[in-house]
Short mmCIF file of C-alpha atoms and ligand atoms in Angstrom, two decimals:
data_model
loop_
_atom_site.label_atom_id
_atom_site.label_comp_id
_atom_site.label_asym_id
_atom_site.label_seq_id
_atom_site.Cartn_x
_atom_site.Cartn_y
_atom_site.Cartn_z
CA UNK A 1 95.53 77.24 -170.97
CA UNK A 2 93.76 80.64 -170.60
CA UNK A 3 91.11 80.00 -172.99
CA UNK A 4 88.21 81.22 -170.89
CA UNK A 5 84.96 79.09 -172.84
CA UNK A 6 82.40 76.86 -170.82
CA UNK A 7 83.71 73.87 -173.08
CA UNK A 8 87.33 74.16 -171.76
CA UNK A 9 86.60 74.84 -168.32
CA UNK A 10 84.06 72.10 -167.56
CA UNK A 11 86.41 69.85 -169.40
CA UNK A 12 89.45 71.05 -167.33
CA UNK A 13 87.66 70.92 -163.86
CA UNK A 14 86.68 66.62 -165.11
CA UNK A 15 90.74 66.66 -165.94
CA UNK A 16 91.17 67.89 -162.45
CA UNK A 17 89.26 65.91 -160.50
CA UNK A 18 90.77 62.61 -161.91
CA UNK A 19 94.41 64.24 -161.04
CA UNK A 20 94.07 63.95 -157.63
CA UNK A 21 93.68 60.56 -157.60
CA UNK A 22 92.46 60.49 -153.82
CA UNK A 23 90.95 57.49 -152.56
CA UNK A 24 87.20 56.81 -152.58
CA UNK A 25 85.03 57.95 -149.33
CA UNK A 26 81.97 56.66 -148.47
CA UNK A 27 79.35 58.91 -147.15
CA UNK A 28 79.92 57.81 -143.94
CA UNK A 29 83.83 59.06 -143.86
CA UNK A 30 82.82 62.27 -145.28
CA UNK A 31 79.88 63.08 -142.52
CA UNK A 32 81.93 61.56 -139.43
CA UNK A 33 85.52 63.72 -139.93
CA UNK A 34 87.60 60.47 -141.15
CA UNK A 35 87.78 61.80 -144.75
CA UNK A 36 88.61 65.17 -143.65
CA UNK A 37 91.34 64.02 -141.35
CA UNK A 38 92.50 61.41 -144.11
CA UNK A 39 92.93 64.31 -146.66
CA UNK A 40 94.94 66.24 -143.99
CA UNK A 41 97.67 63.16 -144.00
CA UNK A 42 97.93 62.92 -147.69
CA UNK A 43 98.31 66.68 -147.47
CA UNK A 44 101.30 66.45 -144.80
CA UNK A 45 102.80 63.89 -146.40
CA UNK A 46 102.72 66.21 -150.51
CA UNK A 47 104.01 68.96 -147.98
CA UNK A 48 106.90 67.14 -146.59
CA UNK A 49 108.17 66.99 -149.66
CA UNK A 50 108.79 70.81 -149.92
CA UNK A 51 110.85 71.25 -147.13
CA UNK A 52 113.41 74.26 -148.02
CA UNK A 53 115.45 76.76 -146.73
CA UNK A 54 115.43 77.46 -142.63
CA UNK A 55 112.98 75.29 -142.23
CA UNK A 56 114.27 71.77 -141.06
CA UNK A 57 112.45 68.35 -141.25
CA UNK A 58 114.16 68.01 -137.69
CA UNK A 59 112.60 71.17 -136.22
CA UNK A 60 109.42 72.51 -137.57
CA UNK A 61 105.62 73.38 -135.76
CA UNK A 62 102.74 71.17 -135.76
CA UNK A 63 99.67 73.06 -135.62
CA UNK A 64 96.82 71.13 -133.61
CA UNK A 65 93.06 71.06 -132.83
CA UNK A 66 92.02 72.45 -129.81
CA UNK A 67 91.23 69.59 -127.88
CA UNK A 68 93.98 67.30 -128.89
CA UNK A 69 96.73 69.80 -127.00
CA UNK A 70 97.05 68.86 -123.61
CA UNK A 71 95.31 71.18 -121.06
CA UNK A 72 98.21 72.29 -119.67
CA UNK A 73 99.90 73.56 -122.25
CA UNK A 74 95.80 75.36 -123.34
CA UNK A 75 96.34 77.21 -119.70
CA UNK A 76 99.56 78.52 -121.38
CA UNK A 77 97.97 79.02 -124.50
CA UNK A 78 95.75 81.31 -122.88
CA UNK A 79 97.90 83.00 -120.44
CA UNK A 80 100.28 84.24 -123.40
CA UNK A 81 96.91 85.84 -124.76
CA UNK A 82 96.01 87.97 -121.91
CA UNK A 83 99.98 88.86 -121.45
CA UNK A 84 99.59 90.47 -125.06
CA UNK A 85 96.21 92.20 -123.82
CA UNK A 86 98.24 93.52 -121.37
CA UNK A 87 100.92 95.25 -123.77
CA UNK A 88 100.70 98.62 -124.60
CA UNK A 89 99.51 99.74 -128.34
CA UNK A 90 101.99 100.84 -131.05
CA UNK A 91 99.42 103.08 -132.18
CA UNK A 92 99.29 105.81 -129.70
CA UNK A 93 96.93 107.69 -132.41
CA UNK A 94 93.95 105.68 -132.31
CA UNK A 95 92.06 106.20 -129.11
CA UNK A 96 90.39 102.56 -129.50
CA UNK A 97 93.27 100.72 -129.68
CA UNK A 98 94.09 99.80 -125.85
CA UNK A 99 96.89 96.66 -125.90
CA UNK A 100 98.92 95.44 -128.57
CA UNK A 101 96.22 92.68 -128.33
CA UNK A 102 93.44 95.13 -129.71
CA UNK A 103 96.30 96.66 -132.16
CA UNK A 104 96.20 93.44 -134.49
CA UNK A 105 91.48 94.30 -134.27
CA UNK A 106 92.56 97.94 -135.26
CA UNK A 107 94.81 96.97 -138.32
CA UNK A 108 92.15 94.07 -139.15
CA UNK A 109 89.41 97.04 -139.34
CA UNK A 110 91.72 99.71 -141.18
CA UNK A 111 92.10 96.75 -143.81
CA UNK A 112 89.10 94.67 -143.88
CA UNK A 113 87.73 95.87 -147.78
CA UNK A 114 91.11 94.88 -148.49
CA UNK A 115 92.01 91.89 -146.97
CA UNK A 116 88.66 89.97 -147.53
CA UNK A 117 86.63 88.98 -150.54
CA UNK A 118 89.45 89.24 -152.54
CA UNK A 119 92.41 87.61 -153.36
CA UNK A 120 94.54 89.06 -150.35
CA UNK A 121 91.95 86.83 -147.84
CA UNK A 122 93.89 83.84 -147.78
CA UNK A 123 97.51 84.68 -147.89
CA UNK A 124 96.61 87.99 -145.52
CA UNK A 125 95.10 85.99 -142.83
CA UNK A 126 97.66 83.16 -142.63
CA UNK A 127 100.37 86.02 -142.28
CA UNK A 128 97.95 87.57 -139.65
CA UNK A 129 98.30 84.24 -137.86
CA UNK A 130 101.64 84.10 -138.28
CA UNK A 131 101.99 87.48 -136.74
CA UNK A 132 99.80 86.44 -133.82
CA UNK A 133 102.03 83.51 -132.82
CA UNK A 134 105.29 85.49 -133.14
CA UNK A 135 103.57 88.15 -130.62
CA UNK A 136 102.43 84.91 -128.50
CA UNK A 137 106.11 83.37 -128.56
CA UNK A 138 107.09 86.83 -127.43
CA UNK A 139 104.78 86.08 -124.71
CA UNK A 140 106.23 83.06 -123.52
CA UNK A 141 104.21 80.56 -125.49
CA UNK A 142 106.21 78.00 -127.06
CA UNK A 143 103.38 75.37 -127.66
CA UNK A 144 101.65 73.96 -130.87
CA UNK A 145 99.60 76.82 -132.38
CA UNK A 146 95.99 75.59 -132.34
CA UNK A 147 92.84 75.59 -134.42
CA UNK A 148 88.98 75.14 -133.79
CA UNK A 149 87.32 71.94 -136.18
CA UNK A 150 84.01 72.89 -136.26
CA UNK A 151 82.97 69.22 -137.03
CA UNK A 152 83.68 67.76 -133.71
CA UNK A 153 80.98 70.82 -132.34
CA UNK A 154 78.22 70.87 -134.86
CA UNK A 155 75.99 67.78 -133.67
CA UNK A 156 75.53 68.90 -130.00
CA UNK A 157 75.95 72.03 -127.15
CA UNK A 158 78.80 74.67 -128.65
CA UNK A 159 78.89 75.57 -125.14
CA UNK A 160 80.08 72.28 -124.20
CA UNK A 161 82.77 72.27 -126.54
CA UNK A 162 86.42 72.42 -125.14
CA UNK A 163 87.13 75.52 -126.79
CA UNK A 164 83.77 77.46 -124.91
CA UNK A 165 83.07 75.19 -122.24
CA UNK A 166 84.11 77.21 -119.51
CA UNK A 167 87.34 75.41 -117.71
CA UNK A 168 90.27 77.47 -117.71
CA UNK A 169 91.73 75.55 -120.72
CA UNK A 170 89.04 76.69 -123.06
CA UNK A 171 88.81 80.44 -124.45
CA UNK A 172 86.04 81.25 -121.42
CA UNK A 173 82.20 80.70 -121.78
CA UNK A 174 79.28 81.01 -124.01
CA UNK A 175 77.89 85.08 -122.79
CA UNK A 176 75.44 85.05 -120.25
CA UNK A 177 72.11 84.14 -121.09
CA UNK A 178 69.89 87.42 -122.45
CA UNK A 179 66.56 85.23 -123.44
CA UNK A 180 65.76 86.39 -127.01
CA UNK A 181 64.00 83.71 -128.15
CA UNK A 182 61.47 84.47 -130.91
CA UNK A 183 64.76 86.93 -132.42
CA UNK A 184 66.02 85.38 -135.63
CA UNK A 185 68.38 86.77 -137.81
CA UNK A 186 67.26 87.08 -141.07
CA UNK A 187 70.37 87.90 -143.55
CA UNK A 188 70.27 90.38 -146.57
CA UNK A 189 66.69 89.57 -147.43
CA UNK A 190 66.96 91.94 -150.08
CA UNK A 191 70.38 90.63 -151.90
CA UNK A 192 69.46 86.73 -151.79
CA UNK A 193 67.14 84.87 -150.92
CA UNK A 194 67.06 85.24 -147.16
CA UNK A 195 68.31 83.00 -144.83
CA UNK A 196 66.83 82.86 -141.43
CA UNK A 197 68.89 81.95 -138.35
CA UNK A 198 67.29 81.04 -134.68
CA UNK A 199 69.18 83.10 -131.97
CA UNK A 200 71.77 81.49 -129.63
CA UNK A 201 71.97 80.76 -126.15
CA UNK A 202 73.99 83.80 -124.53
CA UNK A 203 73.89 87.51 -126.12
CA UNK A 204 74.98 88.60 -123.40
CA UNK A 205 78.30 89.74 -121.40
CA UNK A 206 81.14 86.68 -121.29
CA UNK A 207 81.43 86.67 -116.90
CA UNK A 208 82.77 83.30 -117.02
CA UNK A 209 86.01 81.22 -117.58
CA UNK A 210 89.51 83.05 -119.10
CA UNK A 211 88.07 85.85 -120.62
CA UNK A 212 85.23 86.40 -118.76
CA UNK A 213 85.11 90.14 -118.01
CA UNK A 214 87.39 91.22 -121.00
CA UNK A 215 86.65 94.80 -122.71
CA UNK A 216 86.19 95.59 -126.07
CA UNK A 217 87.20 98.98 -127.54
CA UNK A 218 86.64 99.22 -131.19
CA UNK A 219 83.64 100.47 -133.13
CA UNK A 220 81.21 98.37 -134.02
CA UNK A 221 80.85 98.52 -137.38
CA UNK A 222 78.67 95.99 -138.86
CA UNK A 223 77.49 94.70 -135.73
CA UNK A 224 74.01 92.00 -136.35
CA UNK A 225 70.87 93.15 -134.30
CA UNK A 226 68.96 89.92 -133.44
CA UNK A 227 65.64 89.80 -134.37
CA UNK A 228 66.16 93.15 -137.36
CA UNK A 229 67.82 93.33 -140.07
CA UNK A 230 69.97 96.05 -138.75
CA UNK A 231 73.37 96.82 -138.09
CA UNK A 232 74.52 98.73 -134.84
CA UNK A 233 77.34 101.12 -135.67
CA UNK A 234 79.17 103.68 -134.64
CA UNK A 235 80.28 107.13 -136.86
CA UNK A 236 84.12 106.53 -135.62
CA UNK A 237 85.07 103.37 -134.70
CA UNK A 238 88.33 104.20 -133.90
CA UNK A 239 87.53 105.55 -130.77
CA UNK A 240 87.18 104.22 -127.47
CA UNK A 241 83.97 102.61 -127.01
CA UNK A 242 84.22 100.45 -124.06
CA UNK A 243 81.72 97.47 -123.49
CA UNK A 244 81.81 93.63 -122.57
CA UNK A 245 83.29 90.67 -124.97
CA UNK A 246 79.59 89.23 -125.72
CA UNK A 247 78.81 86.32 -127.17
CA UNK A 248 75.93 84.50 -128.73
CA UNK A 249 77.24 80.58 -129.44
CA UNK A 250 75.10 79.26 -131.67
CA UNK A 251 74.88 75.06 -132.72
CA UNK A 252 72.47 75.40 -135.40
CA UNK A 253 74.12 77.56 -137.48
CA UNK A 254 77.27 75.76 -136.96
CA UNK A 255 75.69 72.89 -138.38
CA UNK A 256 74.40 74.39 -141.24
CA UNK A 257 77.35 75.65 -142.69
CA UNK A 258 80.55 74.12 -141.34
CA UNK A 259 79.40 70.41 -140.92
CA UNK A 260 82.00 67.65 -141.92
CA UNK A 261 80.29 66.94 -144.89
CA UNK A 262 80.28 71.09 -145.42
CA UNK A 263 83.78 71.27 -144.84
CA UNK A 264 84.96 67.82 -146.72
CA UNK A 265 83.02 68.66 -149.97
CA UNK A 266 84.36 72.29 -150.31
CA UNK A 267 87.69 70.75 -150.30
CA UNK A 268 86.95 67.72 -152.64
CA UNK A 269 84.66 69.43 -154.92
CA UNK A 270 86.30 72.96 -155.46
CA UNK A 271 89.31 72.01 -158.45
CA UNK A 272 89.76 75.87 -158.55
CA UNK A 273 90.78 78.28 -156.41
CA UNK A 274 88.21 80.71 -157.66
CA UNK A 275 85.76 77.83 -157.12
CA UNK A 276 87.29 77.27 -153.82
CA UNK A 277 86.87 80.50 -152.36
CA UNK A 278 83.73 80.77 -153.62
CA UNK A 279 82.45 77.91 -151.51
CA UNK A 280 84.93 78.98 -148.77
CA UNK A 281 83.38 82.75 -148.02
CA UNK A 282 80.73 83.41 -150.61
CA UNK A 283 83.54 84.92 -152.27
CA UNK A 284 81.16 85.48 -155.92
CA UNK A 285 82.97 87.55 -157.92
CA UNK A 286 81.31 86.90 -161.02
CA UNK A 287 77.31 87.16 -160.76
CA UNK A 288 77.02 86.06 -164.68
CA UNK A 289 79.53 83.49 -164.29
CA UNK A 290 77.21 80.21 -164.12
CA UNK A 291 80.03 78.27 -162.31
CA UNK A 292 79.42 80.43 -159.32
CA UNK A 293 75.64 79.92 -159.18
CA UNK A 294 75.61 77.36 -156.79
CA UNK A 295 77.68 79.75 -154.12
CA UNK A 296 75.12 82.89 -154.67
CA UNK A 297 73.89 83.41 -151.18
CA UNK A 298 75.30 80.61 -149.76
CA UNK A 299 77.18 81.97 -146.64
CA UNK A 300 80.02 78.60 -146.02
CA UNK A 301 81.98 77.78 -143.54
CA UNK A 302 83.93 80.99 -143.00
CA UNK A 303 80.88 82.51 -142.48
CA UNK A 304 79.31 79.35 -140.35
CA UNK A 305 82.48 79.80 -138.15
CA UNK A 306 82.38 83.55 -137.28
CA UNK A 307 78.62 83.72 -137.01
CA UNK A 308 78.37 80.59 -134.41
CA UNK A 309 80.50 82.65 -131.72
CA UNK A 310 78.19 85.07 -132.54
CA UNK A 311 77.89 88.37 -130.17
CA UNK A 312 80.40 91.28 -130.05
CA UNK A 313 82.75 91.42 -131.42
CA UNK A 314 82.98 88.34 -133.05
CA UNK A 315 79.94 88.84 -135.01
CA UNK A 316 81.18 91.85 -136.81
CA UNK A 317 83.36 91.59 -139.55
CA UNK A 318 85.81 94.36 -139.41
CA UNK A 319 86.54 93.33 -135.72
CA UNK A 320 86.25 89.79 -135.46
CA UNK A 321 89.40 88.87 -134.19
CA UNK A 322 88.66 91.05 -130.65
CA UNK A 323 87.60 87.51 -129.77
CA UNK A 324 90.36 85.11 -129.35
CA UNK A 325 88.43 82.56 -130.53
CA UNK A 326 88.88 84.44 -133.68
CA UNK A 327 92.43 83.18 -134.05
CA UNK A 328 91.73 79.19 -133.89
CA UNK A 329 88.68 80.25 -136.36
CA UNK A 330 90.42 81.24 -138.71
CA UNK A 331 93.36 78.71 -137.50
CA UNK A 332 91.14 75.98 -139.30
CA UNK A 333 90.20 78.46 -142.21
CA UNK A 334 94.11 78.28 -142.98
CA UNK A 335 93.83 74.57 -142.55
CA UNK A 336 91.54 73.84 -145.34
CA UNK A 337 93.32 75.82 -147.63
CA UNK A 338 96.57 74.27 -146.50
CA UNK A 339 95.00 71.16 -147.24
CA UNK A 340 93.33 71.59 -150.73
CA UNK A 341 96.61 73.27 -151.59
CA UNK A 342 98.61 70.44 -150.55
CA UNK A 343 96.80 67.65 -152.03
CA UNK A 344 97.82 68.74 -155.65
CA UNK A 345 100.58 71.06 -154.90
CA UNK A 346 101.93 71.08 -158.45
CA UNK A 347 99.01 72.98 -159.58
CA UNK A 348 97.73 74.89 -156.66
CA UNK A 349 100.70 75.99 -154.18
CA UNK A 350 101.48 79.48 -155.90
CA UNK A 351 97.91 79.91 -156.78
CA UNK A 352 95.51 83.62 -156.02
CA UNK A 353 92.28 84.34 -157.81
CA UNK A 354 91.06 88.13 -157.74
CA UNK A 355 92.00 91.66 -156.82
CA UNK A 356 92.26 93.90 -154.35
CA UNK A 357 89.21 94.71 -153.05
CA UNK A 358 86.17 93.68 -151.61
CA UNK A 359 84.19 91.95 -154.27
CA UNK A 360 86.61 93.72 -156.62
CA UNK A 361 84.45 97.23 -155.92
CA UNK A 362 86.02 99.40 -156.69
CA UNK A 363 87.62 97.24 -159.46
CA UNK A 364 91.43 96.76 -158.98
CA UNK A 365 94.43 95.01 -160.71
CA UNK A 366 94.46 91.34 -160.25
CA UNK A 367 96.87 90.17 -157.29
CA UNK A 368 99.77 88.75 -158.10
CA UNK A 369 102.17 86.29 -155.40
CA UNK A 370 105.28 88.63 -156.32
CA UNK A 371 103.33 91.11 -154.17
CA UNK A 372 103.84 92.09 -150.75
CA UNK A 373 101.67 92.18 -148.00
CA UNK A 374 101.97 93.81 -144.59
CA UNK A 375 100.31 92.92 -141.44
CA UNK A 376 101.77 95.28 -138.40
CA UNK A 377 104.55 97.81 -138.65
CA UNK A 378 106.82 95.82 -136.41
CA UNK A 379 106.85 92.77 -138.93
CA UNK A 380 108.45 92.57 -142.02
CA UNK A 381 106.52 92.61 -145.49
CA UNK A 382 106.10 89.52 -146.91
CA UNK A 383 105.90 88.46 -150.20
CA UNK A 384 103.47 86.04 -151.10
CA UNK A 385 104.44 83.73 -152.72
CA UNK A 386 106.88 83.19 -149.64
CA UNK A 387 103.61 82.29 -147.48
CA UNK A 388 102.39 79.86 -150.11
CA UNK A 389 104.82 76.81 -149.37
CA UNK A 390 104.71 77.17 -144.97
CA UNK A 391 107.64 74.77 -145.62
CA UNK A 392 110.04 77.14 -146.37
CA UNK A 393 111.04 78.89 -142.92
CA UNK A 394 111.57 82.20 -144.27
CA UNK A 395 108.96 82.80 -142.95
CA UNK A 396 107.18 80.25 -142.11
CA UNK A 397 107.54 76.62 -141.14
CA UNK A 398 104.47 74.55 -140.00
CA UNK A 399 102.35 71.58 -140.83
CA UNK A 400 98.83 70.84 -140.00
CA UNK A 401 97.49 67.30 -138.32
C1 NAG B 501 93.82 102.98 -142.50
O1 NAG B 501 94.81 103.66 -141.74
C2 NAG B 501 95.55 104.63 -142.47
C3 NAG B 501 96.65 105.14 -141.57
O2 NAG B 501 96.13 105.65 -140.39
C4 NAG B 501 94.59 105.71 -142.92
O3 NAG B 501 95.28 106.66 -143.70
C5 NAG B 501 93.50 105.07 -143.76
O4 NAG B 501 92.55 106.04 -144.12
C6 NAG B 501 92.81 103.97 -143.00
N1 NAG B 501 91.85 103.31 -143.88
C7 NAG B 501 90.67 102.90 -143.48
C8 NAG B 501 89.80 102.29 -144.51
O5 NAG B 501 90.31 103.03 -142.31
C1 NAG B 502 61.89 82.14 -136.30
O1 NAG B 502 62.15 81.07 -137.19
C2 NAG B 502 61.38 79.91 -136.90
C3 NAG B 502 61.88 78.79 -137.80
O2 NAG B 502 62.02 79.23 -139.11
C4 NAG B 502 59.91 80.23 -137.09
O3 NAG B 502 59.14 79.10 -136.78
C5 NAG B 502 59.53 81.39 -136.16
O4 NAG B 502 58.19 81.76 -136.43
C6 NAG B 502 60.44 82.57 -136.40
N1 NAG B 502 60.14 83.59 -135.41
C7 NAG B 502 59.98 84.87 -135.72
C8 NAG B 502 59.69 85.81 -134.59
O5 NAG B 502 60.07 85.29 -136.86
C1 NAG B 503 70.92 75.94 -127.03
O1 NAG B 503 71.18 74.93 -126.05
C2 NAG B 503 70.40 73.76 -126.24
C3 NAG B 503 70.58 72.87 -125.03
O2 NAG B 503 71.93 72.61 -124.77
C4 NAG B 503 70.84 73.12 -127.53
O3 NAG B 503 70.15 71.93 -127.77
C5 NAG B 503 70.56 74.11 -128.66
O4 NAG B 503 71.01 73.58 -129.90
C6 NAG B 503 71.25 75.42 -128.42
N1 NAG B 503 70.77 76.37 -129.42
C7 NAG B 503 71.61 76.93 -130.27
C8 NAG B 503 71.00 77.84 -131.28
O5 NAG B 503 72.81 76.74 -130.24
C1 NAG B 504 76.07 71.83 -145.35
O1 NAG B 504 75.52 70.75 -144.65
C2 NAG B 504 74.11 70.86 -144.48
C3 NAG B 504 73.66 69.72 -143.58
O2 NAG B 504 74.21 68.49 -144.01
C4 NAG B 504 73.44 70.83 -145.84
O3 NAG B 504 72.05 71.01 -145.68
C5 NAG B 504 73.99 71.98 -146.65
O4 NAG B 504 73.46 71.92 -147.95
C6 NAG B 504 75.49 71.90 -146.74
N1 NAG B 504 75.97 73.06 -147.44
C7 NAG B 504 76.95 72.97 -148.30
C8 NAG B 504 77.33 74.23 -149.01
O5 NAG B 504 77.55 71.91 -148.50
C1 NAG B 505 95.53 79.22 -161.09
O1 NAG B 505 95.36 80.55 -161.55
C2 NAG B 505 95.18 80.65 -162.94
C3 NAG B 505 95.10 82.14 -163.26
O2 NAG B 505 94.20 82.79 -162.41
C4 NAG B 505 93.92 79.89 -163.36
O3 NAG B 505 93.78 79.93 -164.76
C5 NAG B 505 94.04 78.45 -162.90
O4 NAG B 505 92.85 77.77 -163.19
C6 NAG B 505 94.31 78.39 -161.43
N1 NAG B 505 94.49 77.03 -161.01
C7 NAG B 505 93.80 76.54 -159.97
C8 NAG B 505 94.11 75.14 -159.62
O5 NAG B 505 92.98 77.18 -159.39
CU1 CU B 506 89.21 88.82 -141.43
#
């Protein structure tokens, strides 16, 4: 099984791929969502099967898209958020941390060469999540956790979208309009071949809808400067460096890289995990490895999500989730690997690929799922392979539709 030549893996990712046995899509299904949201049933109905432990087939969370939650229940959504803004911060040592809120941005920044491009990403952000809802039950929300799919906002206005369009059941507005036309991003032109992006519509301060007015308190770090190919940063982000939630919501580079057709292929086409997170977050471990050449420099949809929001902080990685749109993000980033787990769960449930670090620098033990991870000091550890099945309740106990 571990025989690592080109022979045995091309012939094992052909054996793969006739597994599955998933019906045929037409072009069509794949570009307009139903092929997506057809692989998301026979994934519910593989994890059904797995029920165990606490949690009960009579009692266990849906989580839904955005939209399809009714508004009231968005208005509580919301209003459970800005409750936990409004907590204090365990961590009376870090001057930047204001709220427990900003606590879960602080512990995402102390972490972040951990926690992403490696093998931690997945199973650390889906207890992250996890975390976030038990903070926002705490807060009185006791509705379906939700998540953002990019496809339904990719062909028109992001701003229009029900998660940014402004009504107080959406996560507040696009920021206010800075004009910077003419200011593309152009992205590591010296690591790949560049990629150049056209700047969005706001930039500036979000003034308008639920968290219009919010303050940010961390860093930045690895903040994008439209129109350079700069960073802005600060020598210690840990302190308190308060400024406006901005944002830049940005369409085109939606489309680009989290598309239906983006989204449905990386799940159809990726028989690996390695392969999977490749296509996922650029995750390319292996430079020399020719399976990964077609991810080199290709950013994905983790990447196509985060960047779209755009602005501050959501457009820097260590403190991404400052935005809450962060947390239906990544909602949907949990999603598709809930789904490509579930649809062959024999061979892919109690799956990781990598180490733990960044682009395994510097190079670390592989992860395995009898490993622990922590999120906040107020939650237990978790093992991992106890997040893999989130049919278990112990701890978790959710499907997605
Ligand atoms: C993370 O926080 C711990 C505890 O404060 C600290 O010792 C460590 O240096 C931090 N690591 C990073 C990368 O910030
Ligand atoms: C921005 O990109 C567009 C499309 O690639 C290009 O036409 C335009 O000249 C670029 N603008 C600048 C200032 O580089
Ligand atoms: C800016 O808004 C216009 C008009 O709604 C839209 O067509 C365009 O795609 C948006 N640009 C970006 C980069 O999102
Ligand atoms: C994503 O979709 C766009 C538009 O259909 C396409 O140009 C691009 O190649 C796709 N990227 C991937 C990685 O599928
Ligand atoms: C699971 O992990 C093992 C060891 O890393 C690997 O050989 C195997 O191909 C992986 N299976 C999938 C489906 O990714
Ligand atoms: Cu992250």
């Amino acid at each position: 099984m571990h025989i690592k030549s080109v022979i045995c893996v091309s012939a094992a990712l052909a054996g793969a791929a006739s597994a599955l046995n998933l019906p045929k899509f037409s072009q069509h299904d794949i570009d307009s969502g139903s092929a997506l949201a057809a692989l998301n049933k026979i994934a519910t109905q593989n994890a059904m099967k797995a029920f165990k432990g606490k949690c009960k087939k009579s009692d266990y969370k849906v989580r839904q898209e955005w939209r399809t939650i009714p508004p009231g229940q968005r208005r509580k959504y919301v209003a459970a958020v800005q409750c936990l803004q409004k907590k204090p911060s365990v961590f009376q040592e870090v001057e930047g941390t204001t709220s427990a809120y900003e606590d879960l941005q602080w512990i995402h920044l102390n972490r972040t060469f951990e926690v992403h491009f490696s093998a931690l990403f997945l199973p650390w952000h889906r207890y992250l999540l996890h975390t976030y809802e038990q903070q926002l039950a705490a807060c009185g929300y006791k509705g379906p956790i939700p998540y953002w799919e990019w496809g339904f906002d990719t062909e028109g206005d992001l701003s229009k979208s029900p998660v940014f369009d402004d009504s107080d059941a959406s996560l507040g507005a696009d920021g206010d309009r800075v004009p910077h036309e003419g200011y593309n991003m152009t992205l590591w032109p010296d690591q790949y071949p560049a990629v150049t992006y056209p700047p969005g519509n706001g930039s500036g301060c979000v003034t308008k809808g639920p968290f219009g007015g919010l303050e940010t308190h961390l860093g930045p770090v690895l903040l994008t400067d439209w129109g350079t190919s700069t960073y802005t940063s600060v020598e210690n982000p840990n302190l308190k460096n308060t400024r406006c939630l901005k944002r830049d919501l940005n369409s085109v580079l939606l489309h680009k890289h989290a598309n239906f057709r983006n989204t449905t292929n990386l799940i159809l086409q990726s028989n690996e995990l390695d392969i999977f997170q490749a296509a996922l977050a650029n995750d390319v471990r292996f430079d020399n490895d020719p399976r990964f050449a077609p991810f080199v420099g290709d950013q994905g949809v983790h990447f196509g999500g985060h960047m779209s929001i755009g602005g501050d902080p959501a457009g820097d990685v260590f403190l991404s989730n400052g935005d809450p749109a962060f947390y239906l993000h990544h909602g949907q980033i949990d999603r598709v690997w809930w789904i490509w787990q579930n649809l062959d769960p024999a061979n892919r449930l109690f799956n990781v690929s990598g180490t733990h670090t960044f682009l395994n620098s510097p190079p670390t033990p592989d992860v395995t799922v009898d490993e622990s991870i922590v999120v906040h000091p107020d939650f237990p550890p978790v093992v991992i392979k106890d997040i893999m099945n989130t049919l278990t309740g112990d701890p978790l106990c959710y499907v997605y539709i």
